[in-house]
Short mmCIF file of C-alpha atoms in Angstrom, two decimals:
data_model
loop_
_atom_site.label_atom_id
_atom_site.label_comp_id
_atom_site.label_asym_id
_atom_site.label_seq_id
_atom_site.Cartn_x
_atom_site.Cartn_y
_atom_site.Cartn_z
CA UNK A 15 -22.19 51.76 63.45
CA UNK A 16 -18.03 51.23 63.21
CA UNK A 17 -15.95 54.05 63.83
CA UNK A 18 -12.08 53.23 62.63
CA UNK A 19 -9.19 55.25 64.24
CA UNK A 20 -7.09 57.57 62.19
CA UNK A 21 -4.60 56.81 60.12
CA UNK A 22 -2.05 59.05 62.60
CA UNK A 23 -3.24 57.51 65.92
CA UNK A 24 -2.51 53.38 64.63
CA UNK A 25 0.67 51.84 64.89
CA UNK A 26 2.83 49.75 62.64
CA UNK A 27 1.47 46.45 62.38
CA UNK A 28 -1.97 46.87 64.24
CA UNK A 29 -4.51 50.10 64.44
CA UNK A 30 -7.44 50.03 67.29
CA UNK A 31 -10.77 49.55 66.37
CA UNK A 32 -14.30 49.88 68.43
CA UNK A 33 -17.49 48.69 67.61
CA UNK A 34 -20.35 51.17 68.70
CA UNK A 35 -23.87 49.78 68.59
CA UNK A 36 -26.77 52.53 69.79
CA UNK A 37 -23.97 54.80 71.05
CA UNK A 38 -22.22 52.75 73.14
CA UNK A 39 -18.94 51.04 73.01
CA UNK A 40 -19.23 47.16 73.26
CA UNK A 41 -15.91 45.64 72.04
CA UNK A 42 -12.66 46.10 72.96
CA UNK A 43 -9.61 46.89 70.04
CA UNK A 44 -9.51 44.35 67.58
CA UNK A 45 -5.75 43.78 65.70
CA UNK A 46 -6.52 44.01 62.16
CA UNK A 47 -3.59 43.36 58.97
CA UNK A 48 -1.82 46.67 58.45
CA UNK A 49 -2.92 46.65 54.51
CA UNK A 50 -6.82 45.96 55.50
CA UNK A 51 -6.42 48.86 57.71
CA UNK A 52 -4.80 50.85 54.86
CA UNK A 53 -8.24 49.80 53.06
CA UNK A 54 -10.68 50.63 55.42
CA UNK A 55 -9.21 54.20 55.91
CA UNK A 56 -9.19 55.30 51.82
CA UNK A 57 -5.68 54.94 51.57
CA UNK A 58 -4.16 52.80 48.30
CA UNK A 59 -1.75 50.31 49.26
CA UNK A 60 1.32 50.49 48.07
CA UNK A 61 2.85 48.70 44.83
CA UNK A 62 4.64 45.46 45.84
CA UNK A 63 2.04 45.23 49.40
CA UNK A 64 0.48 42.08 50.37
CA UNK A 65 -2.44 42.83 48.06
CA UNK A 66 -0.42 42.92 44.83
CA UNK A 67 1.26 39.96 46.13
CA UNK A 68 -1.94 37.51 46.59
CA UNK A 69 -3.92 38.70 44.00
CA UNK A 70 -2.96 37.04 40.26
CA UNK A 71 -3.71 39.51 37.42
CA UNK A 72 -6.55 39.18 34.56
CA UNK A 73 -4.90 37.47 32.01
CA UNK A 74 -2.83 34.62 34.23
CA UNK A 75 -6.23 33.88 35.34
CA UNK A 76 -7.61 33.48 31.75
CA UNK A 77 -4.40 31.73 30.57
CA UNK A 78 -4.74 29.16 33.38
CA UNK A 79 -8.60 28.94 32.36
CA UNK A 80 -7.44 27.91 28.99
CA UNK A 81 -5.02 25.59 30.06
CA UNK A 82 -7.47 23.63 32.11
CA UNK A 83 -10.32 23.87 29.22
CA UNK A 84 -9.96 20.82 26.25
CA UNK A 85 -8.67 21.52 22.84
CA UNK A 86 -11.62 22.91 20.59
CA UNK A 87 -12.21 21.43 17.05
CA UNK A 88 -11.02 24.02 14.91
CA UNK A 89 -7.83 23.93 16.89
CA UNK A 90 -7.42 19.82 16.81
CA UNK A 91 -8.35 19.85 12.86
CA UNK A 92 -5.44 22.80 11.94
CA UNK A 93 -3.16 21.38 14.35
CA UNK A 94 -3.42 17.61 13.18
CA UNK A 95 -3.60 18.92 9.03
CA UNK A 96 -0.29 20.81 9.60
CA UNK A 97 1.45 18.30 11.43
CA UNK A 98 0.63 15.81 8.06
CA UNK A 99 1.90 18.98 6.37
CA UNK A 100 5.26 18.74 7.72
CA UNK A 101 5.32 14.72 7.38
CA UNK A 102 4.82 14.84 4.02
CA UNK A 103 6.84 17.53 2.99
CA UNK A 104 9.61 16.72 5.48
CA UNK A 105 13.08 15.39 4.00
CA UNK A 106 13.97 13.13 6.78
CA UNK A 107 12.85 9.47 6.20
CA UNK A 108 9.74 8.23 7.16
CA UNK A 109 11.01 6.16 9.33
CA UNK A 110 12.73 8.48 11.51
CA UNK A 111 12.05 9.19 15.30
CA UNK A 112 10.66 12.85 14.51
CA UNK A 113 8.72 11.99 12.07
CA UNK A 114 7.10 8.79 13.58
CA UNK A 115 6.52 11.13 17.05
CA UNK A 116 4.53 13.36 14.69
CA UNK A 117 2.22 10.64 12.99
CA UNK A 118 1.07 9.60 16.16
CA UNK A 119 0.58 13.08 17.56
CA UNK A 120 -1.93 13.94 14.67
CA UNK A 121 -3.54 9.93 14.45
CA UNK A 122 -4.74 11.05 18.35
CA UNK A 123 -5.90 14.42 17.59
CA UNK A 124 -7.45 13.51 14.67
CA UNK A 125 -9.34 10.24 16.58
CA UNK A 126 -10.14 13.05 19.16
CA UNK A 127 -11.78 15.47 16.82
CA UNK A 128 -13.53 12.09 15.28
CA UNK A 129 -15.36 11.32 18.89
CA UNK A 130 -16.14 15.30 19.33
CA UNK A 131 -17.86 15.43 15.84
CA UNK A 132 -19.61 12.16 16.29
CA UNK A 133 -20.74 13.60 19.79
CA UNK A 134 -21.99 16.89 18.09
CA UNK A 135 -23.78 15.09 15.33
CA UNK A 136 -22.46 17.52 13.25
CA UNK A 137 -23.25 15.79 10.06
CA UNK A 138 -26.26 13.68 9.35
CA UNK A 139 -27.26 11.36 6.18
CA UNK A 140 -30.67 13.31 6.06
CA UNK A 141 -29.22 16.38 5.15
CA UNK A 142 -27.95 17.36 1.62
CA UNK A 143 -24.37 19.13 0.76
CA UNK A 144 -25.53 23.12 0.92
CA UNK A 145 -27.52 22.45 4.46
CA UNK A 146 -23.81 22.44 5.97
CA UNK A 147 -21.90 25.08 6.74
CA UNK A 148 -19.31 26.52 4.81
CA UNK A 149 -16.98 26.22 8.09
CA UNK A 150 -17.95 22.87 8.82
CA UNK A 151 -16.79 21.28 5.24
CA UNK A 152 -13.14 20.84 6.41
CA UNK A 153 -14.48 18.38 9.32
CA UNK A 154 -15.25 15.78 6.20
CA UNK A 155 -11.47 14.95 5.16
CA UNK A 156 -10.72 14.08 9.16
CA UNK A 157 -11.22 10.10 7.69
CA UNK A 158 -8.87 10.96 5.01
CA UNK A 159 -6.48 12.74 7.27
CA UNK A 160 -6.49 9.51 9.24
CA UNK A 161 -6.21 7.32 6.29
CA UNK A 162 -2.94 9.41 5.00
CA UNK A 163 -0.89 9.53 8.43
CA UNK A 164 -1.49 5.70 8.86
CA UNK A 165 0.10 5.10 5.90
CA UNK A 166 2.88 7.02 6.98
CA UNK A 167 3.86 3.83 10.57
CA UNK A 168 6.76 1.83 9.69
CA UNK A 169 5.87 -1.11 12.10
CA UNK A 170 6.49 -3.75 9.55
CA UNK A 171 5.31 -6.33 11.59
CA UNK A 172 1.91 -4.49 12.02
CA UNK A 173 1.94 -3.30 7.82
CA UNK A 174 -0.70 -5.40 6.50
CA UNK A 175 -3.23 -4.05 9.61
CA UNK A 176 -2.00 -0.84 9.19
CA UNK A 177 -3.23 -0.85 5.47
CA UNK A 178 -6.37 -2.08 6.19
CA UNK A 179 -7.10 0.76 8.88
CA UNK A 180 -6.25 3.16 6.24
CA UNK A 181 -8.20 1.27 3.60
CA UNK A 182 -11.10 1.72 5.47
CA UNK A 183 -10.42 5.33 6.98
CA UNK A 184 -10.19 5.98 2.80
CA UNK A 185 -12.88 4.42 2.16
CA UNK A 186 -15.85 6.14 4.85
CA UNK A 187 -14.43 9.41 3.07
CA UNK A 188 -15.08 8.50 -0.20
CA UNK A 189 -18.38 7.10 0.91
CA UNK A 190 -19.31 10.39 3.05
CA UNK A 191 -18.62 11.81 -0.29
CA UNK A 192 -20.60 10.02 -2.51
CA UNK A 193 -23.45 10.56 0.15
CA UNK A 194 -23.41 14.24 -0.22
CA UNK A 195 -22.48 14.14 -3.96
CA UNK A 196 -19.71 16.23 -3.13
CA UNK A 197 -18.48 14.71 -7.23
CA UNK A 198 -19.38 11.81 -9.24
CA UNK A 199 -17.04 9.07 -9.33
CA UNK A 200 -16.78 5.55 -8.30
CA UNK A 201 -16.70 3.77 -5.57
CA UNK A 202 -14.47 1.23 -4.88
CA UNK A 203 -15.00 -2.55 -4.22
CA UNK A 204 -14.47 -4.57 -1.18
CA UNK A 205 -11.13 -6.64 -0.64
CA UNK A 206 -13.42 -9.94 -1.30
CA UNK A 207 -14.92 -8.38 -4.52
CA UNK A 208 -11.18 -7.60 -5.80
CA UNK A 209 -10.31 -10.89 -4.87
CA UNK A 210 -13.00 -12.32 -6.73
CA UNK A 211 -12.39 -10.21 -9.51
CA UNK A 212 -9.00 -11.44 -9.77
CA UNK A 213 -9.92 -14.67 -9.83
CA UNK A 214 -12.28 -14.53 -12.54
CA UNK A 215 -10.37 -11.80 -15.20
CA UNK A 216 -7.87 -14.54 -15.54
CA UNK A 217 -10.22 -16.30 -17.22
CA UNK A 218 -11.34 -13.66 -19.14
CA UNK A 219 -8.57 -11.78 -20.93
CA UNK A 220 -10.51 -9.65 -22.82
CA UNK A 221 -12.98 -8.03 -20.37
CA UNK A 222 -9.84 -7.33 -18.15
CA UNK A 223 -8.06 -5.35 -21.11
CA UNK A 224 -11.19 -3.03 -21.52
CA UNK A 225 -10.95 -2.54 -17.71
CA UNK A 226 -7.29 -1.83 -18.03
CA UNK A 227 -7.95 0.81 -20.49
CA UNK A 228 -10.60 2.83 -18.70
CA UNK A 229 -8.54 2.61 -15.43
CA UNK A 230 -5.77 4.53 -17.33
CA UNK A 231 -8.75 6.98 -18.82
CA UNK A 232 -9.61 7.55 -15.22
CA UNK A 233 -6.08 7.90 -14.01
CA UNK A 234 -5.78 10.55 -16.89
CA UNK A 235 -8.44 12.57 -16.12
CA UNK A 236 -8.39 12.97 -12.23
CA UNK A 237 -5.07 13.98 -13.38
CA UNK A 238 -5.80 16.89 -15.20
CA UNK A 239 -8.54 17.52 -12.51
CA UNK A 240 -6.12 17.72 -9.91
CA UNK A 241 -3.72 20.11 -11.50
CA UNK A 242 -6.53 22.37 -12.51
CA UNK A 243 -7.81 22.16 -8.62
CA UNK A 244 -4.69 23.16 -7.16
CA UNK A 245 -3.93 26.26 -9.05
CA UNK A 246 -7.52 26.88 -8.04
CA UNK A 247 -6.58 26.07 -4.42
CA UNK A 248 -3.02 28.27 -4.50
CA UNK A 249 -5.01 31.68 -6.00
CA UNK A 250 -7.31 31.09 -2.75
CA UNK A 251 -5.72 30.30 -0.05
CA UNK A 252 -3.90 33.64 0.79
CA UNK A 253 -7.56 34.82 1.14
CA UNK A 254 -9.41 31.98 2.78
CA UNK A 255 -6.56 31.91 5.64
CA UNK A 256 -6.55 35.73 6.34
CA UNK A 257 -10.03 36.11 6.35
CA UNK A 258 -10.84 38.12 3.73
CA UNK A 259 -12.50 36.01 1.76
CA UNK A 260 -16.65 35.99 1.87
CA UNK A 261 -18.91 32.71 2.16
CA UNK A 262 -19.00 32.05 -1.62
CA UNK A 263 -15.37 31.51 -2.26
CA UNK A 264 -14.69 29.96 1.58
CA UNK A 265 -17.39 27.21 0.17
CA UNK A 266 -15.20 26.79 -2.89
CA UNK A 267 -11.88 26.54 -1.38
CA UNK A 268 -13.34 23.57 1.00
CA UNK A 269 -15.30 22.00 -1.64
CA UNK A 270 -12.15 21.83 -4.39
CA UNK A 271 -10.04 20.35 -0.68
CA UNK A 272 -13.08 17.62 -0.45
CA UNK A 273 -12.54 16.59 -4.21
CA UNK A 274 -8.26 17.02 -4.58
CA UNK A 275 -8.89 14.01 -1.71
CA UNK A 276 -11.15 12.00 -3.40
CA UNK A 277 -8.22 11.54 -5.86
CA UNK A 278 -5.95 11.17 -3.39
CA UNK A 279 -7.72 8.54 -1.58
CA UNK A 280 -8.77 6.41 -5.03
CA UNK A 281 -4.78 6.15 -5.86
CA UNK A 282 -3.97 5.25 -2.10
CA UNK A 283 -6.98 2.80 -2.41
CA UNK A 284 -6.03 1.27 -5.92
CA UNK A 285 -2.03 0.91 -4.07
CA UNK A 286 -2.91 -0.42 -0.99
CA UNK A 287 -4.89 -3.04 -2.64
CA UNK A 288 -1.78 -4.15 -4.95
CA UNK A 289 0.48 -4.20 -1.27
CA UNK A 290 -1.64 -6.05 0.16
CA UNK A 291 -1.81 -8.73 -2.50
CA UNK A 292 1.66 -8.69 -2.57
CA UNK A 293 1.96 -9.62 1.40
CA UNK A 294 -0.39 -12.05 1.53
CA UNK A 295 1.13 -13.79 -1.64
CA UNK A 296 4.79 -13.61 0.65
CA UNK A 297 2.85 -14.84 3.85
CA UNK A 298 1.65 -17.45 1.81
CA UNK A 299 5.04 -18.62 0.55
CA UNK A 300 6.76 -18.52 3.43
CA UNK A 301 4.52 -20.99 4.76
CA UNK A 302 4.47 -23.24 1.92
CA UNK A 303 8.49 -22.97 2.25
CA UNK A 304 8.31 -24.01 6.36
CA UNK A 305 5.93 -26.57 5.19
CA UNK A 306 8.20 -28.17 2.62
CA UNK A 307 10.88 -27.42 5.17
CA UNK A 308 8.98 -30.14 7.45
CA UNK A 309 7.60 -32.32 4.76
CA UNK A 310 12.19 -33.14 4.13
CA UNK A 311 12.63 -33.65 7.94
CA UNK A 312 10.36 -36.48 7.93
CA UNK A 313 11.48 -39.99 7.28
CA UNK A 314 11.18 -41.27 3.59
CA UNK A 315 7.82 -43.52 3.28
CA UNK A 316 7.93 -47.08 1.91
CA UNK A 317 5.72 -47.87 -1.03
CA UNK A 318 2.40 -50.02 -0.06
CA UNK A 319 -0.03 -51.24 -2.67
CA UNK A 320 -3.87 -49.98 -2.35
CA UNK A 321 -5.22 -53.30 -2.42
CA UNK A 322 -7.92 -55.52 0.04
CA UNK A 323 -5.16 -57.71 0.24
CA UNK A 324 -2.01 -59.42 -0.81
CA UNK A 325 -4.10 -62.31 -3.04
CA UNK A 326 -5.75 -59.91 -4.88
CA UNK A 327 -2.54 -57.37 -5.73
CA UNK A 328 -0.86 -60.42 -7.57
CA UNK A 329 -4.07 -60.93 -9.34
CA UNK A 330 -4.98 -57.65 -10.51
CA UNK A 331 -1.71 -55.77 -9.67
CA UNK A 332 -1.58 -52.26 -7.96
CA UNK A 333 -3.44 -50.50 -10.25
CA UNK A 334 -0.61 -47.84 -10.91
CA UNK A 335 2.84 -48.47 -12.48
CA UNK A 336 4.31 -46.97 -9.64
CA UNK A 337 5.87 -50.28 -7.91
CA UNK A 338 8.91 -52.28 -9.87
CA UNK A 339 7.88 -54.96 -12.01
CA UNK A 340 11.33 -57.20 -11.33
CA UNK A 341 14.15 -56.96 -9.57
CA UNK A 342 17.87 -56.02 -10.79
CA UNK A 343 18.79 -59.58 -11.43
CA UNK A 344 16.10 -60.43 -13.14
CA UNK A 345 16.62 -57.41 -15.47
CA UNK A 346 20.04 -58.21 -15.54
CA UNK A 347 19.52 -61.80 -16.40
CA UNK A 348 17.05 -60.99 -19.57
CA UNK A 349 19.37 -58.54 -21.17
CA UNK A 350 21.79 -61.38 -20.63
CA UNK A 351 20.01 -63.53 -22.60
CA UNK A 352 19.64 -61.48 -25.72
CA UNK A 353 23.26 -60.79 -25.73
CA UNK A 354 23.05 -57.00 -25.02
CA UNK A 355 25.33 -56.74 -21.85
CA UNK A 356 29.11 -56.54 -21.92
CA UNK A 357 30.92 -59.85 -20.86
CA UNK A 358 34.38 -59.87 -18.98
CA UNK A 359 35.29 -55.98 -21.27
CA UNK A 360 34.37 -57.88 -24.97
CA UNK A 361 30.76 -57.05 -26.13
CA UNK A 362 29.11 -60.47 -27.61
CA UNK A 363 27.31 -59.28 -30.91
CA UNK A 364 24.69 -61.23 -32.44
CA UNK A 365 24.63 -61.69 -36.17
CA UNK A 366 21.87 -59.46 -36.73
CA UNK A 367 23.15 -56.89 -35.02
CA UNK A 368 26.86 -57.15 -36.87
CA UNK A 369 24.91 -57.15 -39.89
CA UNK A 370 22.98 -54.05 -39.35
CA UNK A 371 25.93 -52.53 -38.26
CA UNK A 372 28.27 -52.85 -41.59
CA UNK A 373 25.26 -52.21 -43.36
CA UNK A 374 24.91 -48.72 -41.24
CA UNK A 375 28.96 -48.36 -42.07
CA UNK A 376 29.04 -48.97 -46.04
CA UNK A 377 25.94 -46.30 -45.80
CA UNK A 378 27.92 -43.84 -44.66
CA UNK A 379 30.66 -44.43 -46.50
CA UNK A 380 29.42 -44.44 -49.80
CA UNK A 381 27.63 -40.89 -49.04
CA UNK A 382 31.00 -39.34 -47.89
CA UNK A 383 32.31 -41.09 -51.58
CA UNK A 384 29.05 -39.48 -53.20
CA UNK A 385 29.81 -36.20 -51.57
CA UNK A 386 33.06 -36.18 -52.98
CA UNK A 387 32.03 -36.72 -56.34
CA UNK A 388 30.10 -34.32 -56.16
CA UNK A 389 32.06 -31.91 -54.92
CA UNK A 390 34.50 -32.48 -57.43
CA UNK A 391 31.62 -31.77 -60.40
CA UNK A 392 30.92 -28.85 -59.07
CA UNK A 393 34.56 -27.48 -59.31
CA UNK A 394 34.99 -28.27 -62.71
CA UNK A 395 31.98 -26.80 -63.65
CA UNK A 396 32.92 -23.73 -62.17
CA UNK A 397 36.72 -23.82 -63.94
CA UNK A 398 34.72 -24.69 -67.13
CA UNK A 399 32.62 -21.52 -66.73
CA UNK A 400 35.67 -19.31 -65.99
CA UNK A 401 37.74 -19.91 -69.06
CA UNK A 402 34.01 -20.02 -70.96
CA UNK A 403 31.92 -17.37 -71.08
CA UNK A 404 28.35 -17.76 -72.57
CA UNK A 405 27.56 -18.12 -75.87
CA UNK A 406 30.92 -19.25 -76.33
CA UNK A 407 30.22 -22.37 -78.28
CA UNK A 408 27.36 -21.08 -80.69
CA UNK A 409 29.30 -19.28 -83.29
CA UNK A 410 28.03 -20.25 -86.69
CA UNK A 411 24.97 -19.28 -86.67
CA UNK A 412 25.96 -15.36 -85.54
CA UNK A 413 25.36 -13.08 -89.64
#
């Protein structure tokens, strides 16, 4: 049994206690804290005591809970979809600090959420589109979330991976999509099957004209499609987001998101593959320009001939009229011969060739004499028809 003094009999700081087991006292005072003895008699302790003091309150307790607790799903999906919100609707420049601090900020929640789904197994090829949740169709456009924002880096040294990571973020959507048959479309082909295909349509003109011409068909009608889904999406969102809205029309509003990004991602797709062609083509001239740059450096090459040996090359020659046949004297000293160099300023003429050329002179002048003559008829022909009209001449016979 423990019998505590009264509140009137203890002092200050300290209040005597004694222990009484079968009747008898056994211990001697004990100093107990003022505010436990304030406890142990009934009486409250005062606002501002030692108790109020040590004690944290309810809700700093559950705010520090949270704080130590991970980031839950639906928070890392809404925070990540409005920070590519705010990229793409932001009028700084890509480019900029801010912007760049936010790309990255939603790339690592977004690869978070990515490892938390995969760890949940939250979707699984076995199971058809109305087996998930009407909440859980959002977690499908993380790839194409990830696919936009890595678009959005600037590291121009590091473009060419960075399209290929979005390529293929863009691509696992579309293909998750297909998989549940979320809308029919088309997938599209791998890098090496658009290479290919390049290769081979320019070839074939006309098979690449009808593909031309239902690309643009396409283009038109996910077009039209996305217009139509977006003032769908505007009349429900105001619902969706407060809550208000039932299963049915949450379904809708996630299912019209999951097809406005198919058409998103089959333009980025179609784009990307056109950049990319476009930077290897510049990789590859750049080094066929430092290439060429060396191939000038280097020392110019003296002609050989690609024969077994000298004996044979003046038999049968080189085999290509590459090499020179004589030297400049030699040349020199034929054209001598025939009289068709210049001698000390006076040009030596050969009969022949003075004949041709008075013959080439009295030509041309007797065609400038001809012309003349000519000329001349045709003036008087037109004075004659001035001062004669027609019919002027045939008189006699007129009744």
């Amino acid at each position: 049994m423990v019998t505590v003094a009264s509140a009137a009999s203890r002092s200050p700081k300290s209040f005597g206690a004694s222990v009484t087991m079968g009747g008898g006292p056994r211990a001697a005072p004990l100093p107990v804290s003022s505010v436990l003895a304030e406890v142990f008699n009934g009486v409250a302790p005062a606002p501002g005591s030692e108790v109020f003091g040590a004690l944290p309150s309810p809700k700093m307790a559950a705010a520090e809970e949270d704080e130590l607790l991970p980031p839950r799903l639906p928070e890392l999906f809404e925070t990540s979809k409005q920070l590519l919100d705010e990229v793409e609707v932001a009028a700084e420049p890509t480019g900029s600090r801010r912007i760049q601090e936010k790309v990255l900020k939603g790339l690592e929640l977004l690869n978070t959420a990515a490892e938390m789904i995969s760890q949940l197994d939250l979707f699984s090829p076995n199971e058809d589109l109305e087996e998930i949740a009407s909440t859980d169709l959002k977690y499908l456009m993380l790839p194409a979330f990830q696919g936009a924002l890595t678009l959005k880096q600037v590291n121009a040294s590091k473009r060419l991976d960075h399209l290929q990571w979005a390529r293929e973020h863009f691509l696992k959507y579309l293909t998750q999509c297909q998989n549940y048959h979320v809308a029919e479309f088309e997938l599209p082909k791998t890098q090496n099957n658009s290479a290919e295909n390049n290769t081979t349509g320019a070839s074939m003109a006309y098979p690449n004209l009808i593909a031309m011409a239902s690309q643009r068909q396409a283009k038109i009608q996910r077009y039209k499609q996305k217009k139509e889904m977006e003032q769908r999406l505007s009349a429900l969102k105001s619902a969706v987001e407060s809550g208000e809205a039932d299963d049915e029309r949450v379904r809708e509003y996630y299912l019209l998101h999951l097809r406005r990004w198919i058409g998103i991602s089959l333009e980025e797709i179609e784009s990307i593959d056109q950049e990319i062609t476009i930077l290897k083509g510049k990789d590859s001239s750049k080094e066929a320009s430092t290439s060429h740059s060396s191939r000038e450096d280097r020392p110019p090459m003296k002609p050989f001939i690609l024969t077994r040996n000298a004996a044979q090359a003046k038999v049968f020659g080189a085999g290509y009229p590459s090499l020179a046949s004589m030297t400049v004297n030699d040349w020199y000293e034929q054209h001598r011969k025939f009289g068709a160099l210049p001698d000390q300023g006076i040009a030596k003429q050969t009969s022949e060739v003075k004949r041709a050329g008075r013959q080439q002179e009295d030509e041309e002048q007797k065609e400038e004499e001809d012309d003349k003559r000519t000329l001349q008829q045709a003036r008087e022909w037109d004075d004659w028809k001035d001062t004669h009209p027609r019919g002027y001449g045939n008189r006699q016979n007129m009744g």
